[in-house]
XYZ file of C-alpha atoms in Angstrom:
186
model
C 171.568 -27.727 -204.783
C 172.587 -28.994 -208.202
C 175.513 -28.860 -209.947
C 174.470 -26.217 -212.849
C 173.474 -23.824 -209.577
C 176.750 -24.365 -207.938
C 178.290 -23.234 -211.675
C 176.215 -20.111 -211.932
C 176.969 -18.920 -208.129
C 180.455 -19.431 -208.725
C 180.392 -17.144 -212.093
C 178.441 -15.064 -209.979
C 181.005 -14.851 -207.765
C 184.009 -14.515 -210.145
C 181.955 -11.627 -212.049
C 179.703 -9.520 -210.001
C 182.442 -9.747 -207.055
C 184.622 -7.990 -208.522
C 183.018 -5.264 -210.216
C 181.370 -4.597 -206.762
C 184.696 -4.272 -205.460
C 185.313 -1.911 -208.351
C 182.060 -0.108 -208.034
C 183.284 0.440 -204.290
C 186.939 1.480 -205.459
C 185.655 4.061 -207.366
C 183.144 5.729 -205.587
C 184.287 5.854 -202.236
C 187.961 4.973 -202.139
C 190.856 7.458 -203.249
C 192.670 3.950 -203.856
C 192.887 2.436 -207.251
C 191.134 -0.766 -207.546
C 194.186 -1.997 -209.895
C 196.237 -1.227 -206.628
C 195.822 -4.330 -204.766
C 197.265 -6.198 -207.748
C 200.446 -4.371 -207.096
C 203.085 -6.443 -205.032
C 206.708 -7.044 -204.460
C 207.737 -10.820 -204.552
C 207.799 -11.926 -207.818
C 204.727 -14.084 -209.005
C 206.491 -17.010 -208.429
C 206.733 -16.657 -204.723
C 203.035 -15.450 -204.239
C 202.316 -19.143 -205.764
C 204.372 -20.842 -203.570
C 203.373 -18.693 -200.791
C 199.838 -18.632 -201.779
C 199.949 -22.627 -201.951
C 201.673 -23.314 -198.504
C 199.566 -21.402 -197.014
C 196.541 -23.134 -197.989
C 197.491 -26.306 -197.508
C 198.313 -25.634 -194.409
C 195.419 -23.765 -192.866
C 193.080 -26.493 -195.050
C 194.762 -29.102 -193.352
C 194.282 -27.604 -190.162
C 190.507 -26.869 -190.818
C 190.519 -30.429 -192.179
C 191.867 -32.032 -188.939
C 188.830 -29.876 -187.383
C 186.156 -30.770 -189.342
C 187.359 -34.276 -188.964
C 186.899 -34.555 -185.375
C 184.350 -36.419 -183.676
C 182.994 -33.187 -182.127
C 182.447 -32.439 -184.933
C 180.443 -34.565 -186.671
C 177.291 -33.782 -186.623
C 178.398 -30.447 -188.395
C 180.302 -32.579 -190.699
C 177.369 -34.625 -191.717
C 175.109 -31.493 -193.053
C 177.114 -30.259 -195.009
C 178.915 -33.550 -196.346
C 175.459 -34.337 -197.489
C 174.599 -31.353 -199.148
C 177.845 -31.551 -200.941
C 177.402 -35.259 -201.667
C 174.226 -34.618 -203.438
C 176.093 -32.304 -206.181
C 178.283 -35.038 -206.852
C 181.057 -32.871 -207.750
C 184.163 -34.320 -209.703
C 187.899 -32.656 -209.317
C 187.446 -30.166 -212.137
C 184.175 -28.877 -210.442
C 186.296 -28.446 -207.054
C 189.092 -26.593 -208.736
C 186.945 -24.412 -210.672
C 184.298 -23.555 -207.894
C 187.433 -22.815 -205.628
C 189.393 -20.678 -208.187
C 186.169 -18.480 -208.393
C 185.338 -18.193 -204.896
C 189.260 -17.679 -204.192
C 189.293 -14.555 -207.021
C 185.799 -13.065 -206.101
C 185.802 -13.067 -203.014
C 189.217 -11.840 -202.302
C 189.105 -9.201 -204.491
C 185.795 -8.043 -202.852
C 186.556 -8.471 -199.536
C 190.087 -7.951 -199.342
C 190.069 -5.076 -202.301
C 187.080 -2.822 -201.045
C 185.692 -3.781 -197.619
C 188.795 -4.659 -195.998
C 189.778 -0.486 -196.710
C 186.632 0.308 -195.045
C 186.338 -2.175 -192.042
C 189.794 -3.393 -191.368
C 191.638 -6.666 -191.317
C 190.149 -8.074 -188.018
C 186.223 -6.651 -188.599
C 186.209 -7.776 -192.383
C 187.720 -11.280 -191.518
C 184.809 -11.786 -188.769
C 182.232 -10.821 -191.445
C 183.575 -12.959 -193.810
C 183.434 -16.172 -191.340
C 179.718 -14.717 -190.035
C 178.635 -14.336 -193.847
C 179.675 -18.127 -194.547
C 177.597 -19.386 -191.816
C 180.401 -20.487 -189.304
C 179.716 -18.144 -186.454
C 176.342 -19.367 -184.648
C 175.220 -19.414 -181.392
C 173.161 -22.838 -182.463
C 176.236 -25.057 -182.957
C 179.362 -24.778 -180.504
C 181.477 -26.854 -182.788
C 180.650 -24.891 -186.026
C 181.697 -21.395 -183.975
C 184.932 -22.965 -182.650
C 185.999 -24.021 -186.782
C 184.646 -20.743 -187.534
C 187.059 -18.780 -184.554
C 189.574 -21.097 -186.591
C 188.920 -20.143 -189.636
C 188.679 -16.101 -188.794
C 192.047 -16.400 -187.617
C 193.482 -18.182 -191.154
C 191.010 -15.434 -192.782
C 193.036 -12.479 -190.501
C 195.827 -14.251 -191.679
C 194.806 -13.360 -195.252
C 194.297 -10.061 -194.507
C 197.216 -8.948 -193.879
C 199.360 -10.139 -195.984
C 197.242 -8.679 -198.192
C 198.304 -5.566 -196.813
C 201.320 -6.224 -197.493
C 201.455 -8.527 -200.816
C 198.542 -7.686 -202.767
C 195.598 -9.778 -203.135
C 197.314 -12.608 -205.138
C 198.891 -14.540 -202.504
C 194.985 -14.593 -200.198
C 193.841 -15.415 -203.927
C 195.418 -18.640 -204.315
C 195.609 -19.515 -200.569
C 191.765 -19.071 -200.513
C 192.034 -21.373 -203.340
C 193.675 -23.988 -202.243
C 191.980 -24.044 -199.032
C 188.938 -24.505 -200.394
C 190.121 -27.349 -202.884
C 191.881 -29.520 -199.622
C 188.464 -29.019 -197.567
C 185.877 -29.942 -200.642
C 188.010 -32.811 -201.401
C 188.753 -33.937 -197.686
C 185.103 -34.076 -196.681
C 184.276 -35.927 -200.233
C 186.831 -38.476 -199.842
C 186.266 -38.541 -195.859
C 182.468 -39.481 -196.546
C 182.711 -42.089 -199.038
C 182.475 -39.766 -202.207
C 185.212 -40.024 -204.670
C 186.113 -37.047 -206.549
């Protein structure tokens, strides 16, 4: 993949994401889609909220991903990623628009429909981390459901700017742990 694809999947993502979830709110939902930007702590604590918890459950996924049982799983997609040759603006921007779409799809208009626990194990199953083919890659992805669940319901509680920047900043520790972890500077 190059670099200009990873760009237009992420404003894919930061777009059409949303108004899906939109398109979803309004149809089928007797919930406002502005609703899950309602909350109660004050911005300032979703941040700091939002930030611990990523670094926390990307540090956690990063101690997986850099175990030895893991590295053959490590390896395919280290390469992939080292081929896009992605610098620390590219990281922070392809995170902040997976963190935002995705969220507010999953966590805005499925998660209604589905549920905390079901929409958390299709998120992990639609990113490829639930497999029957690699052991390792299902036991990060059991991981990673949980930190997703996680997510989910503090969404219920918070609003969807807390997952939004946790999502975030997960994905920023992990793209930058397995760049720096296989040689590739940032």
């Amino acid at each position: 993949m190059k670099k200009v694809q990873l760009y237009i999947l992420s404003l894919i993502t930061i777009v059409a994401f949303p108004v899906l979830a939109y398109l979803i709110n309004y149809f089928f939902s007797d919930r406002s889609f502005w609703g899950q930007f309602d909350f109660t702590f004050s911005l300032f604590y979703q941040i700091i909220i939002g930030v611990l918890y990523g670094l926390i459950a990307g540090g956690i996924c990063l101690v997986l991903i850099r175990s030895s049982w893991m590295a053959t799983t490590n390896d395919k997609y280290s390469s992939r990623l080292r081929n896009v040759s992605l610098n620390y603006l590219d990281i922070v921007f392809i995170s902040i628009c997976a963190g935002v779409g995705e969220e507010i799809l999953f966590r805005g208009a499925i998660q209604e429909f589905c549920g905390v626990i079901f929409t958390s194990i299709l998120f992990v199953a639609i990113h490829g981390y639930l497999t029957y083919k690699d052991w390792a890659l299902s036991i990060y992805g059991f991981v990673m459901t949980i930190i997703i669940m996680g997510l989910g319901y503090i969404y219920e509680y918070q609003g969807v700017f807390i997952p939004i920047i946790a999502h975030s900043v997960i994905d920023i520790v992990l793209l930058v742990g397995i760049l720096k972890t296989r040689g590739n500077n940032a």
